[in-house]
Amino acid sequence: MSLSEALRDLGLEALPENLTSVAAAKDHEPKLLGVVATAYEAMRRAALGEGVHLAAASGFRSVTRQVQIWERKFRDAVAYMGDRQSSLCKVLEYSAPPGWSRHHWGSDVDLVAGELIDDARLEADDWEECGPCHSAGVWLSAHAHEYGFCRPYDEFRGGFLVEPWHWSFVPTSAPLLSRIQRLDWKFVFTKESFEGADLLADQVNRLFHDFVLAINPRLR
Ligand SMILES: [Zn+2]
């Protein structure tokens, strides 16, 4: 059974027929599960009514796509740093290995402020005071929970660095976090052939805890 099949059996990779396009930043075509897209659209309209322009830079991402992204970053890191273990740690700062990305679920979305619509990028500095996404961040912090969204990576807990742009639809994603724990990830990564899968398999318990489970407690 492929990684994609194993995930789909548990609802951990959204099926194309269940995905809907949402209002996007330029050159992006994000899709979300229907129920998530509806909630996001309600939130986006409410924000717009208060002068805050939100746009989605990334939504659903397939396992196949995540393998491409992951391998490119991993190879670049190895070319630069030489050491595979250090490279793994570097890539893990912001990128989930295939299978562990919450973007597989169709419940999570990366947002940018409208001002960045011509140059969508995801940088923590943009969300700080004086940054172009600051007012969007303030609005989201005050109101996103009213629409069911919260930030998984709101503070550093030993795994991914803080991601001010990443929002998750709690009613959909919270149950999926318990399902992802049903898979034997050591077995899964041992069978996988993508770059770095062997290193992930060797350290799977610690990494699963830090990068999958150590998130905002409201999402557990
Ligand atoms: Zn994200």
mmCIF file of C-alpha atoms in Angstrom, residues 19-204:
data_model
loop_
_atom_site.group_PDB
_atom_site.id
_atom_site.type_symbol
_atom_site.label_atom_id
_atom_site.label_comp_id
_atom_site.label_asym_id
_atom_site.label_seq_id
_atom_site.Cartn_x
_atom_site.Cartn_y
_atom_site.Cartn_z
ATOM 1 C CA LEU A 19 -11.993 19.962 -2.786
ATOM 2 C CA THR A 20 -13.189 23.454 -3.702
ATOM 3 C CA SER A 21 -11.176 26.434 -4.978
ATOM 4 C CA VAL A 22 -10.998 29.491 -2.735
ATOM 5 C CA ALA A 23 -10.085 33.154 -3.203
ATOM 6 C CA ALA A 24 -6.386 33.080 -3.853
ATOM 7 C CA ALA A 25 -3.267 35.139 -3.971
ATOM 8 C CA LYS A 26 -1.946 35.682 -7.498
ATOM 9 C CA ASP A 27 -0.481 32.609 -9.215
ATOM 10 C CA HIS A 28 -1.896 30.343 -6.548
ATOM 11 C CA GLU A 29 -4.833 27.966 -6.902
ATOM 12 C CA PRO A 30 -5.518 26.737 -3.420
ATOM 13 C CA LYS A 31 -8.280 24.243 -2.734
ATOM 14 C CA LEU A 32 -9.869 23.244 0.566
ATOM 15 C CA LEU A 33 -12.464 20.710 1.667
ATOM 16 C CA GLY A 34 -15.947 22.084 0.983
ATOM 17 C CA VAL A 35 -16.848 22.713 4.625
ATOM 18 C CA VAL A 36 -13.506 24.435 5.218
ATOM 19 C CA ALA A 37 -13.843 26.543 2.071
ATOM 20 C CA THR A 38 -17.278 27.729 3.227
ATOM 21 C CA ALA A 39 -15.938 28.744 6.644
ATOM 22 C CA TYR A 40 -12.904 30.421 5.085
ATOM 23 C CA GLU A 41 -15.065 32.391 2.658
ATOM 24 C CA ALA A 42 -17.267 33.640 5.519
ATOM 25 C CA MET A 43 -14.166 34.711 7.426
ATOM 26 C CA ARG A 44 -12.616 36.360 4.351
ATOM 27 C CA ARG A 45 -15.780 38.375 3.695
ATOM 28 C CA ALA A 46 -16.040 39.489 7.300
ATOM 29 C CA ALA A 47 -12.415 40.604 7.253
ATOM 30 C CA LEU A 48 -12.926 42.435 3.963
ATOM 31 C CA GLY A 49 -15.913 44.241 5.514
ATOM 32 C CA GLU A 50 -13.485 45.640 8.069
ATOM 33 C CA GLY A 51 -10.903 46.588 5.462
ATOM 34 C CA VAL A 52 -8.668 43.531 5.873
ATOM 35 C CA HIS A 53 -7.967 41.727 2.621
ATOM 36 C CA LEU A 54 -7.114 38.047 3.127
ATOM 37 C CA ALA A 55 -5.931 35.731 0.355
ATOM 38 C CA ALA A 56 -4.966 32.076 0.407
ATOM 39 C CA ALA A 57 -1.461 31.238 -0.760
ATOM 40 C CA SER A 58 -1.719 27.510 -0.122
ATOM 41 C CA GLY A 59 -4.421 25.026 0.825
ATOM 42 C CA PHE A 60 -4.594 21.319 0.054
ATOM 43 C CA ARG A 61 -1.325 19.715 -0.979
ATOM 44 C CA SER A 62 -1.109 16.106 -2.167
ATOM 45 C CA VAL A 63 1.451 13.600 -0.930
ATOM 46 C CA THR A 64 2.940 13.556 -4.445
ATOM 47 C CA ARG A 65 3.425 17.330 -4.379
ATOM 48 C CA GLN A 66 4.868 17.236 -0.864
ATOM 49 C CA VAL A 67 7.418 14.610 -1.979
ATOM 50 C CA GLN A 68 8.560 16.999 -4.754
ATOM 51 C CA ILE A 69 8.821 19.968 -2.375
ATOM 52 C CA TRP A 70 10.479 17.944 0.372
ATOM 53 C CA GLU A 71 13.060 16.305 -1.925
ATOM 54 C CA ARG A 72 14.006 19.599 -3.561
ATOM 55 C CA LYS A 73 14.564 21.249 -0.185
ATOM 56 C CA PHE A 74 16.370 18.224 1.222
ATOM 57 C CA ARG A 75 18.759 17.973 -1.769
ATOM 58 C CA ASP A 76 19.417 21.731 -1.669
ATOM 59 C CA ALA A 77 20.184 21.510 2.055
ATOM 60 C CA VAL A 78 22.536 18.540 1.589
ATOM 61 C CA ALA A 79 24.309 20.341 -1.273
ATOM 62 C CA TYR A 80 24.795 23.358 1.001
ATOM 63 C CA MET A 81 25.449 21.701 4.368
ATOM 64 C CA GLY A 82 26.896 18.335 3.370
ATOM 65 C CA ASP A 83 25.605 16.431 6.362
ATOM 66 C CA ARG A 84 22.261 14.629 5.920
ATOM 67 C CA GLN A 85 21.182 14.838 9.570
ATOM 68 C CA SER A 86 21.846 18.594 9.781
ATOM 69 C CA SER A 87 20.015 18.973 6.486
ATOM 70 C CA LEU A 88 17.029 17.096 7.861
ATOM 71 C CA CYS A 89 16.870 19.420 10.877
ATOM 72 C CA LYS A 90 17.133 22.478 8.615
ATOM 73 C CA VAL A 91 14.366 21.379 6.242
ATOM 74 C CA LEU A 92 12.112 20.435 9.152
ATOM 75 C CA GLU A 93 12.130 24.020 10.437
ATOM 76 C CA TYR A 94 9.327 24.922 8.025
ATOM 77 C CA SER A 95 8.582 21.855 5.893
ATOM 78 C CA ALA A 96 6.735 18.715 6.889
ATOM 79 C CA PRO A 97 7.847 15.355 5.510
ATOM 80 C CA PRO A 98 5.418 13.698 3.080
ATOM 81 C CA GLY A 99 2.613 12.218 5.177
ATOM 82 C CA TRP A 100 2.919 14.687 8.053
ATOM 83 C CA SER A 101 1.827 17.881 6.311
ATOM 84 C CA ARG A 102 -1.460 19.194 7.641
ATOM 85 C CA HIS A 103 -1.957 20.541 4.119
ATOM 86 C CA HIS A 104 -2.741 16.964 2.990
ATOM 87 C CA TRP A 105 -5.954 17.166 5.006
ATOM 88 C CA GLY A 106 -7.677 20.003 3.134
ATOM 89 C CA SER A 107 -8.366 21.634 6.504
ATOM 90 C CA ASP A 108 -5.391 23.995 6.672
ATOM 91 C CA VAL A 109 -4.634 27.166 4.755
ATOM 92 C CA ASP A 110 -1.707 29.578 4.474
ATOM 93 C CA LEU A 111 -2.956 33.160 4.359
ATOM 94 C CA VAL A 112 -1.400 36.399 3.220
ATOM 95 C CA ALA A 113 -2.659 39.966 3.342
ATOM 96 C CA GLY A 114 -4.083 41.480 0.183
ATOM 97 C CA GLU A 115 -1.186 43.886 -0.099
ATOM 98 C CA LEU A 116 1.016 40.905 -0.880
ATOM 99 C CA ILE A 117 -1.282 39.556 -3.543
ATOM 100 C CA ASP A 118 1.181 40.268 -6.354
ATOM 101 C CA ASP A 119 4.057 38.777 -4.491
ATOM 102 C CA ALA A 120 2.675 36.105 -2.225
ATOM 103 C CA ARG A 121 5.318 34.906 0.169
ATOM 104 C CA LEU A 122 5.368 33.454 3.621
ATOM 105 C CA GLU A 123 7.771 35.233 5.926
ATOM 106 C CA ALA A 124 7.402 35.659 9.666
ATOM 107 C CA ASP A 125 8.753 39.241 9.514
ATOM 108 C CA ASP A 126 5.780 40.297 7.395
ATOM 109 C CA TRP A 127 3.438 39.623 10.327
ATOM 110 C CA GLU A 128 5.306 41.714 12.849
ATOM 111 C CA GLU A 129 4.442 45.287 13.707
ATOM 112 C CA CYS A 130 4.974 47.503 10.624
ATOM 113 C CA GLY A 131 4.972 44.398 8.391
ATOM 114 C CA PRO A 132 2.479 44.219 5.499
ATOM 115 C CA CYS A 133 0.514 41.350 7.109
ATOM 116 C CA HIS A 134 0.399 42.836 10.608
ATOM 117 C CA SER A 135 -3.166 44.181 10.469
ATOM 118 C CA ALA A 136 -4.383 40.901 8.932
ATOM 119 C CA GLY A 137 -2.693 39.053 11.792
ATOM 120 C CA VAL A 138 -4.333 41.292 14.383
ATOM 121 C CA TRP A 139 -7.762 40.780 12.791
ATOM 122 C CA LEU A 140 -7.268 37.002 12.549
ATOM 123 C CA SER A 141 -6.085 36.757 16.157
ATOM 124 C CA ALA A 142 -9.271 38.529 17.278
ATOM 125 C CA HIS A 143 -11.795 36.857 14.950
ATOM 126 C CA ALA A 144 -10.552 33.648 13.302
ATOM 127 C CA HIS A 145 -11.843 31.517 16.195
ATOM 128 C CA GLU A 146 -15.376 32.787 15.452
ATOM 129 C CA TYR A 147 -15.101 30.963 12.110
ATOM 130 C CA GLY A 148 -13.474 27.817 13.531
ATOM 131 C CA PHE A 149 -9.868 28.613 12.647
ATOM 132 C CA CYS A 150 -6.780 28.657 14.815
ATOM 133 C CA ARG A 151 -3.015 28.529 14.349
ATOM 134 C CA PRO A 152 -1.274 25.180 14.948
ATOM 135 C CA TYR A 153 2.187 26.778 15.027
ATOM 136 C CA ASP A 154 1.395 29.796 17.183
ATOM 137 C CA GLU A 155 4.492 29.345 19.323
ATOM 138 C CA PHE A 156 7.656 27.284 19.176
ATOM 139 C CA ARG A 157 7.195 23.957 20.945
ATOM 140 C CA GLY A 158 10.315 22.143 19.785
ATOM 141 C CA GLY A 159 9.153 21.294 16.248
ATOM 142 C CA PHE A 160 8.242 23.659 13.421
ATOM 143 C CA LEU A 161 9.131 27.323 13.816
ATOM 144 C CA VAL A 162 6.266 29.784 14.380
ATOM 145 C CA GLU A 163 4.085 30.147 11.258
ATOM 146 C CA PRO A 164 1.859 33.224 11.588
ATOM 147 C CA TRP A 165 0.291 32.493 8.173
ATOM 148 C CA HIS A 166 -0.852 28.922 8.785
ATOM 149 C CA TRP A 167 -4.482 28.489 9.929
ATOM 150 C CA SER A 168 -6.417 25.307 10.562
ATOM 151 C CA PHE A 169 -10.165 24.629 10.607
ATOM 152 C CA VAL A 170 -10.539 23.004 14.022
ATOM 153 C CA PRO A 171 -13.763 20.985 13.513
ATOM 154 C CA THR A 172 -12.131 19.119 10.605
ATOM 155 C CA SER A 173 -8.507 18.923 11.678
ATOM 156 C CA ALA A 174 -8.804 18.078 15.385
ATOM 157 C CA PRO A 175 -10.258 14.581 14.714
ATOM 158 C CA LEU A 176 -7.594 13.947 12.065
ATOM 159 C CA LEU A 177 -4.820 14.464 14.599
ATOM 160 C CA SER A 178 -5.996 11.381 16.492
ATOM 161 C CA ARG A 179 -6.244 9.398 13.254
ATOM 162 C CA ILE A 180 -2.694 10.175 12.146
ATOM 163 C CA GLN A 181 -1.503 8.488 15.346
ATOM 164 C CA ARG A 182 -3.009 5.176 14.209
ATOM 165 C CA LEU A 183 -0.365 4.636 11.522
ATOM 166 C CA ASP A 184 2.909 2.856 12.279
ATOM 167 C CA TRP A 185 5.158 5.641 11.012
ATOM 168 C CA LYS A 186 8.398 3.720 11.499
ATOM 169 C CA PHE A 187 7.015 1.051 9.177
ATOM 170 C CA VAL A 188 5.693 3.677 6.733
ATOM 171 C CA PHE A 189 8.959 5.622 6.435
ATOM 172 C CA THR A 190 11.045 2.439 6.245
ATOM 173 C CA LYS A 191 9.098 1.447 3.123
ATOM 174 C CA GLU A 192 9.233 4.926 1.546
ATOM 175 C CA SER A 193 12.043 5.839 -0.837
ATOM 176 C CA PHE A 194 11.907 9.659 -0.779
ATOM 177 C CA GLU A 195 15.057 11.529 0.307
ATOM 178 C CA GLY A 196 15.594 11.391 4.055
ATOM 179 C CA ALA A 197 12.888 8.772 4.733
ATOM 180 C CA ASP A 198 15.521 6.524 6.350
ATOM 181 C CA LEU A 199 16.550 9.284 8.774
ATOM 182 C CA LEU A 200 12.913 9.950 9.641
ATOM 183 C CA ALA A 201 12.343 6.224 10.323
ATOM 184 C CA ASP A 202 15.378 6.104 12.652
ATOM 185 C CA GLN A 203 14.092 8.990 14.824
ATOM 186 C CA VAL A 204 10.402 8.622 14.266
#
